[in-house]
Short mmCIF file of C-alpha atoms in Angstrom, two decimals:
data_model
loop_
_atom_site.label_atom_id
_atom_site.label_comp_id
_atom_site.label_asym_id
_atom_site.label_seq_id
_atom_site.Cartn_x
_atom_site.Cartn_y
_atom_site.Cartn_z
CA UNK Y 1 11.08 -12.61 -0.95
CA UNK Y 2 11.36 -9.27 -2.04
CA UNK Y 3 8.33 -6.79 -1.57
CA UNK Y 4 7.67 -3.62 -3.36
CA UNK Y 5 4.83 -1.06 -1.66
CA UNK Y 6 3.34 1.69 -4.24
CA UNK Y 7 0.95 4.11 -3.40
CA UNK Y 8 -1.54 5.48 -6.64
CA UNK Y 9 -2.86 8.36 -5.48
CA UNK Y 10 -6.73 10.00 -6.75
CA UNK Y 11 -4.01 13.11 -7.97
CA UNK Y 12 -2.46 10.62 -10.52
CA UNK Y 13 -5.79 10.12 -12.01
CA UNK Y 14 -6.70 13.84 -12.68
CA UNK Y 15 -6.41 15.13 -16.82
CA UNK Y 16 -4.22 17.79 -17.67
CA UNK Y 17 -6.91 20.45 -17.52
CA UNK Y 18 -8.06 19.48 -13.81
CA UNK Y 19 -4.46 20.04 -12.69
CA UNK Y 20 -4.07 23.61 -14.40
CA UNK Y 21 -7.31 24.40 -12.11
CA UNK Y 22 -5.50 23.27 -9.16
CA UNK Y 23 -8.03 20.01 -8.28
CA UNK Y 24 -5.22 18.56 -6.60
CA UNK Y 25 -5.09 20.84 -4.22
CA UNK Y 26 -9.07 20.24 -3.27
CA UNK Y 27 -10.23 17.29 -1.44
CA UNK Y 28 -10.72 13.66 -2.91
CA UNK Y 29 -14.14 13.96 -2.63
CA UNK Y 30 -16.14 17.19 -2.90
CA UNK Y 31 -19.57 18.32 -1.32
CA UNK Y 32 -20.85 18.14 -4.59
CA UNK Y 33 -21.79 14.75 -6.38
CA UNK Y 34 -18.84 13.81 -8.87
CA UNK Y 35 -19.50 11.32 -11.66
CA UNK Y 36 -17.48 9.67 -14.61
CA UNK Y 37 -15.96 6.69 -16.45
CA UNK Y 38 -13.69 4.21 -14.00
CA UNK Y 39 -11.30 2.15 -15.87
CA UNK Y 40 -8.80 0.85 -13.22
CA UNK Y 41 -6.70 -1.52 -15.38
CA UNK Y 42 -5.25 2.05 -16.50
CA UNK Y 43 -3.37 2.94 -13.12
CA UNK Y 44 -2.19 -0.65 -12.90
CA UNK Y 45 -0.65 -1.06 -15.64
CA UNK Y 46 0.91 2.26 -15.50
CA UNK Y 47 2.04 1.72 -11.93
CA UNK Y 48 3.57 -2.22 -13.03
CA UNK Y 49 5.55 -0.53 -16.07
CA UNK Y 50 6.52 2.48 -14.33
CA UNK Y 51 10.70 3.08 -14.32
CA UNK Y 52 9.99 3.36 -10.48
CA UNK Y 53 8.61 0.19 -10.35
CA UNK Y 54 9.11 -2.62 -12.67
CA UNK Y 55 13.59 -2.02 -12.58
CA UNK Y 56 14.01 -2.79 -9.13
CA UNK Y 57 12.66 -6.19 -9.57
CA UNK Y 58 15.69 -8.64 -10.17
CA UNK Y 59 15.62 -11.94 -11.88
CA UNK Y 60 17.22 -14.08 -8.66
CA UNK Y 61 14.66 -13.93 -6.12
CA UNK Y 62 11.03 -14.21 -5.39
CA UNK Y 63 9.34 -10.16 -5.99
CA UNK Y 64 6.05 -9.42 -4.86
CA UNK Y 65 4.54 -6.11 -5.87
CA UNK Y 66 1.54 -4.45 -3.93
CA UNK Y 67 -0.42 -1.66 -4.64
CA UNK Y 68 -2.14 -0.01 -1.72
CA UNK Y 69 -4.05 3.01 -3.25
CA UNK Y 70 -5.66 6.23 -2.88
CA UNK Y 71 -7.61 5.94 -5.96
CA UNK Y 72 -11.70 7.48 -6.40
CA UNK Y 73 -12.46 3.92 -6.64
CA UNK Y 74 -10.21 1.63 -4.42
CA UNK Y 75 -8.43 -0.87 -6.43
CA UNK Y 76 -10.02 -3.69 -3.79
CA UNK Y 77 -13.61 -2.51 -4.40
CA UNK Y 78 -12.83 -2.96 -8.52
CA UNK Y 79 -10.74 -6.31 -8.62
CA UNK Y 80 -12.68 -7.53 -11.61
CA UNK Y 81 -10.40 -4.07 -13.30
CA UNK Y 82 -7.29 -5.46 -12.01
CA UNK Y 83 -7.84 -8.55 -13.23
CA UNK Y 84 -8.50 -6.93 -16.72
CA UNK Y 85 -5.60 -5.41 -16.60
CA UNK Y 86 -3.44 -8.60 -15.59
CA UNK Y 87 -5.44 -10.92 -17.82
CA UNK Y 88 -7.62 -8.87 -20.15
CA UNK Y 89 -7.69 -9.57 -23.81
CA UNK Y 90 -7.21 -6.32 -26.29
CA UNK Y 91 -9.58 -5.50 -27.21
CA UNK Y 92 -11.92 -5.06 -25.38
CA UNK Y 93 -9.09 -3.44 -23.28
CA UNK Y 94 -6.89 -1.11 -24.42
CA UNK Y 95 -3.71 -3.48 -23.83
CA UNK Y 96 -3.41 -6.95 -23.46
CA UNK Y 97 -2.93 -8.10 -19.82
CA UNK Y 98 0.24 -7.53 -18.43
CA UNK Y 99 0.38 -10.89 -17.13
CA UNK Y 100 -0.71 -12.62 -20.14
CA UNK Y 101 2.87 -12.40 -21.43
CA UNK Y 102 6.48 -12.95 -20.12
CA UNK Y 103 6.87 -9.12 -20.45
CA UNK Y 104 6.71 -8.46 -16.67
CA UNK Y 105 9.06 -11.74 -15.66
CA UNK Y 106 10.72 -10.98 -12.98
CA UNK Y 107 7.31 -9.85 -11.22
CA UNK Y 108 6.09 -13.32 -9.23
CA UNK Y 109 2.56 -11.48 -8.53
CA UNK Y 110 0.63 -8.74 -7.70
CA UNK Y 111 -0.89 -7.86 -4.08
CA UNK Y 112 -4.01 -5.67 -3.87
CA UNK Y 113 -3.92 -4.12 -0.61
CA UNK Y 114 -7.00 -1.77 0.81
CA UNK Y 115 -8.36 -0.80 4.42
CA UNK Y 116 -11.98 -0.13 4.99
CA UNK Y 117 -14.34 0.80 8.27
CA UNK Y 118 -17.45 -0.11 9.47
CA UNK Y 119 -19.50 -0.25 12.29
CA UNK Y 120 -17.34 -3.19 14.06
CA UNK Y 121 -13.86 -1.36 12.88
CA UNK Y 122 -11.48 -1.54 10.82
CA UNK Y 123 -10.99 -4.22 8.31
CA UNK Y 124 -8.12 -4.79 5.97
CA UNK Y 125 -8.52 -7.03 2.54
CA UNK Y 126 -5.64 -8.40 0.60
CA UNK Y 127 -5.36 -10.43 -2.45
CA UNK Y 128 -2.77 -11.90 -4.54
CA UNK Y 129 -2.71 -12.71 -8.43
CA UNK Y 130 0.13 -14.67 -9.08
CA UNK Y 131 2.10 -14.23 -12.68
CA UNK Y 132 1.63 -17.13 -14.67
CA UNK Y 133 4.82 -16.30 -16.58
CA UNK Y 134 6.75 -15.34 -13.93
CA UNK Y 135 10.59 -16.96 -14.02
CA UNK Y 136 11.49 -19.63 -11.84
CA UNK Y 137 13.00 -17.49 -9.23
CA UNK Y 138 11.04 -14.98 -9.29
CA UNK Y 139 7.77 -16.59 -8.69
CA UNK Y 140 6.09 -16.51 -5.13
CA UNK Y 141 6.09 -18.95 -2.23
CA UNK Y 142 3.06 -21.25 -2.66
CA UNK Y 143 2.66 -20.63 1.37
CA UNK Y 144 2.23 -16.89 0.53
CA UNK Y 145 -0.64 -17.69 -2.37
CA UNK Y 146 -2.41 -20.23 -0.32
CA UNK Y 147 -3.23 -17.36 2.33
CA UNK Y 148 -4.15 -14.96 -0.46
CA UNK Y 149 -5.06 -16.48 -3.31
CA UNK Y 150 -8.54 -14.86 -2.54
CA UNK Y 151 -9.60 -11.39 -0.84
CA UNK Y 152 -8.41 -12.00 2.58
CA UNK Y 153 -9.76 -9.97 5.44
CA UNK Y 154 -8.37 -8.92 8.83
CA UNK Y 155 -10.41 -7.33 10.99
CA UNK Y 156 -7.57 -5.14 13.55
CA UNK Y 157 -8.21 -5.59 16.79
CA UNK Y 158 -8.69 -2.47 19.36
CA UNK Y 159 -10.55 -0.64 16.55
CA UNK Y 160 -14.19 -1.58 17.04
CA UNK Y 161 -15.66 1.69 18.52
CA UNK Y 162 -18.39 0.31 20.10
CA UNK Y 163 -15.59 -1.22 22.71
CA UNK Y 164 -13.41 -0.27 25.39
CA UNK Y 165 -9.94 1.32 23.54
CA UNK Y 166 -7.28 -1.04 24.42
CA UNK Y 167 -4.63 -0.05 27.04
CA UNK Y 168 -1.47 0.41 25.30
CA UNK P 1 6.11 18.23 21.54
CA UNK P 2 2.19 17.77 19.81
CA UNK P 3 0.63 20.56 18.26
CA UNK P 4 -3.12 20.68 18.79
CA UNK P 5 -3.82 18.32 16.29
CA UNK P 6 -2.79 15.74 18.94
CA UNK P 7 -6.38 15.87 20.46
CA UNK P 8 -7.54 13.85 17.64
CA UNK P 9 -4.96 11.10 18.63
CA UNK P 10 -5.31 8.36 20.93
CA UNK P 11 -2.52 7.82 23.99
CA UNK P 12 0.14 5.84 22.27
CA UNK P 13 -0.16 8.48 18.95
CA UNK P 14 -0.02 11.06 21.56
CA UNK P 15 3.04 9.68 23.73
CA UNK P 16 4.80 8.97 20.09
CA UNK P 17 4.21 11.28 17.42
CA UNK P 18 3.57 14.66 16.14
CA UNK P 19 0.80 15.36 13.83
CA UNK P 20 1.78 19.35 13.24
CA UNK P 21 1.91 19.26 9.56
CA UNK P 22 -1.40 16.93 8.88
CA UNK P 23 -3.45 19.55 7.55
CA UNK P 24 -6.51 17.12 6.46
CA UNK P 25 -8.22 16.33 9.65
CA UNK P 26 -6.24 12.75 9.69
CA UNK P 27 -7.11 10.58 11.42
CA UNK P 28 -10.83 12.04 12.00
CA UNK P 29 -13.13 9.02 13.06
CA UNK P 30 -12.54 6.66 16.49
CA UNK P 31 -11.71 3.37 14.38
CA UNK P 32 -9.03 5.25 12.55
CA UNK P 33 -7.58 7.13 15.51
CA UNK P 34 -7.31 3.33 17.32
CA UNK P 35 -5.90 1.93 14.38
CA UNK P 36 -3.58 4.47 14.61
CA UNK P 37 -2.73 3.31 18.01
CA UNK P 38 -2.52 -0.02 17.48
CA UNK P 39 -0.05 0.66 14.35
CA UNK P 40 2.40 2.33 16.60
CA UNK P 41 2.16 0.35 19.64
CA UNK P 42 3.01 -2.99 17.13
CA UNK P 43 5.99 -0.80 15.74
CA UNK P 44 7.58 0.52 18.67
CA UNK P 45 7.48 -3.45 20.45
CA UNK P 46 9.04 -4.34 16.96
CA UNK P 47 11.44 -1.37 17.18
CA UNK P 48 10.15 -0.41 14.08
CA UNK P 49 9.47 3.27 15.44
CA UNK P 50 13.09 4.86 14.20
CA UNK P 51 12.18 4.13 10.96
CA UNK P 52 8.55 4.92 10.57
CA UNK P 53 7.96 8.35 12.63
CA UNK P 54 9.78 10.55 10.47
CA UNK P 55 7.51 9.49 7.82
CA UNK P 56 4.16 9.39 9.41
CA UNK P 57 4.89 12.93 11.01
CA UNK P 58 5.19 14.63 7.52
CA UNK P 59 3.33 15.72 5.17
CA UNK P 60 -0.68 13.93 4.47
CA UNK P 61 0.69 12.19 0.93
CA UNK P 62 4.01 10.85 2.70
CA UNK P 63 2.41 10.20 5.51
CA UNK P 64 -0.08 8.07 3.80
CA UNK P 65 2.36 6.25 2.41
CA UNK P 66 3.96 5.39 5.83
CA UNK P 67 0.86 4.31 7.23
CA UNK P 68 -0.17 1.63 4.19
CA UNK P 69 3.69 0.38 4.84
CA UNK P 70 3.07 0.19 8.32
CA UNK P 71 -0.37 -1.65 7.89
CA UNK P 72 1.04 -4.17 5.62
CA UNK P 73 3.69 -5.27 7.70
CA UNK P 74 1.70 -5.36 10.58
CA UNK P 75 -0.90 -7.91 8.32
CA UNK P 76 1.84 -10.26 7.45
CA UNK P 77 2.94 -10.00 10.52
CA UNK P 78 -0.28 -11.27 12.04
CA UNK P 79 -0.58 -13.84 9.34
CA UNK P 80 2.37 -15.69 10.45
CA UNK P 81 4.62 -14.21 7.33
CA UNK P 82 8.14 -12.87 8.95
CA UNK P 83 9.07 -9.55 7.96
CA UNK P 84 12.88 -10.13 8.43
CA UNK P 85 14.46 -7.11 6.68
CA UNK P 86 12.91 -3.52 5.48
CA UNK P 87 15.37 -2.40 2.74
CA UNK P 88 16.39 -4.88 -0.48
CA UNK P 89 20.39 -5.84 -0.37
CA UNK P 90 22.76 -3.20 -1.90
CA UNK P 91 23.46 -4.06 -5.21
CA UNK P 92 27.23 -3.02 -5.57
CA UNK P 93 26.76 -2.11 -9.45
CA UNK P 94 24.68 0.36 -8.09
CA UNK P 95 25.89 4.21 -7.11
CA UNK P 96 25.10 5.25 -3.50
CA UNK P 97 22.82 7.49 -4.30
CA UNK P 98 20.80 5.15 -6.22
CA UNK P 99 21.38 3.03 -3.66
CA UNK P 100 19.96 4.98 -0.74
CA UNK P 101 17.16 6.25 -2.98
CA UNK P 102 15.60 2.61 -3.48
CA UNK P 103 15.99 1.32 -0.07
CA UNK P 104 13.23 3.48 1.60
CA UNK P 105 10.35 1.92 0.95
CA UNK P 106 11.29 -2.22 0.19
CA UNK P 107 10.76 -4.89 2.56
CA UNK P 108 11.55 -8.52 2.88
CA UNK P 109 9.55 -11.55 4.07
CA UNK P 110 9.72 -15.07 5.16
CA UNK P 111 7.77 -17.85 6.44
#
């Protein structure tokens, strides 16, 4: 199985005008309280079309791409947006769901990939939404969606704070 | 040799890597600074360091990217999916360059 890693980044979400400022070069989240429309099925579709992404996915083998972003709001704290823009109707979306269609074949699914901390350390969650219309080759291992077919979480060992560090 | 930046890091970040151009306080609180740890501990047993360190020592954005490679390999890994190969198979239709460009970041798994 082939896997394909992309990072989305809170810089790709900035307009035109925030860049001229130089926002990018600021941090992700300011002192001050920042506000405004989320639509997340934007950066997914734009990252599963993109002519760095969707190419290197052949026709002969199983392909498995994964997003593990950066965005203002994580992509694993706004599933219900990724699953617009996999399965949304349009409208209410702007585009039809990108896995509603054959259009994105040779992709066998989608992986959702975030990390989060709390109290008891750090916790990764990772979910997979297979493509329906996928080609025979290209779709994913049944072994691989039975494990993620819904948000799994790993909680990483040696990172609980209230512990001992591990010897390493 | 670490720059002072390494006094965020735990032992095995220390012993490992450089953190000299990080300029955003990374890796900041204890959970992430043993995560850190753990990360590179798994990839050096794996012999996974050659490839990853170059990566994780630059810059935050490339660095970031490193480290979400690095943390998804080391899931599968620990949910009994077998990373057996980190670049996709040359394509010979392809040019080198093209080549080389596109086998940075792919990786392979079994079961």
């Amino acid at each position: 199985m082939f896997v394909e890693l992309k990072s989305r980044g809170w810089e790709s979400e900035l307009s035109k005008e925030e860049i001229a400022v130089g926002r990018q070069h600021q941090p992700k989240y300011r002192n001050q309280i920042e506000g405004g429309a989320v639509g997340n099925w934007d950066p997914v579709q734009r990252c599963i079309e993109s002519d760095k992404t969707y190419p290197k996915f052949t026709d002969n083998q199983p392909n498995l791409l994964i997003i593990a972003d950066d965005l203002k709001v994580p992509l694993h704290f706004s599933l219900i947006h990724v699953q617009a823009a996999l399965f949304g109707p349009a409208p209410p979306y702007p585009e039809n769901g990108y896995f509603n269609s054959s259009r994105f074949e040779n992709i066998g699914g989608l992986g959702i990939f975030g990390s989060s901390s709390s109290g008891a350390g750090l916790e990764y969650e990772f979910i997979i939404y297979p493509n329906p219309h996928a080609l025979p080759a290209t779709r994913l291992p049944q072994s691989l969606l039975d494990k993620f077919h819904e948000t799994c979480t790993y909680s990483v060992k040696g990172t609980d704070p209230r512990r001992p560090a591990p010897v390493l | 040799m670490a720059g002072t930046g390494a006094l965020r890091l735990g032992p095995a970040a220390r012993r490992l890597i450089s953190p000299d151009r990080w300029t955003d306080g990374y890796p900041g609180p204890v959970a992430y600074s043993r995560e850190l740890d753990v990360l590179l501990d798994w990839a050096s047993k794996r012999n996974y360091l050659k490839r990853f360190v170059p990566n994780i020592e630059a810059k935050n954005t490339k660095r970031d990217e490193a480290l979400n490679e690095l943390r998804l390999a080391y899931l599968f890994d620990h949910t009994a999916f077998l990373l057996c190969n980190w670049t996709r198979p040359v394509q010979t239709t392809r040019s080198a360059s093209t080549c080389s460009a596109r086998q940075r970041k792919p990786m392979c798994l079994s079961n």
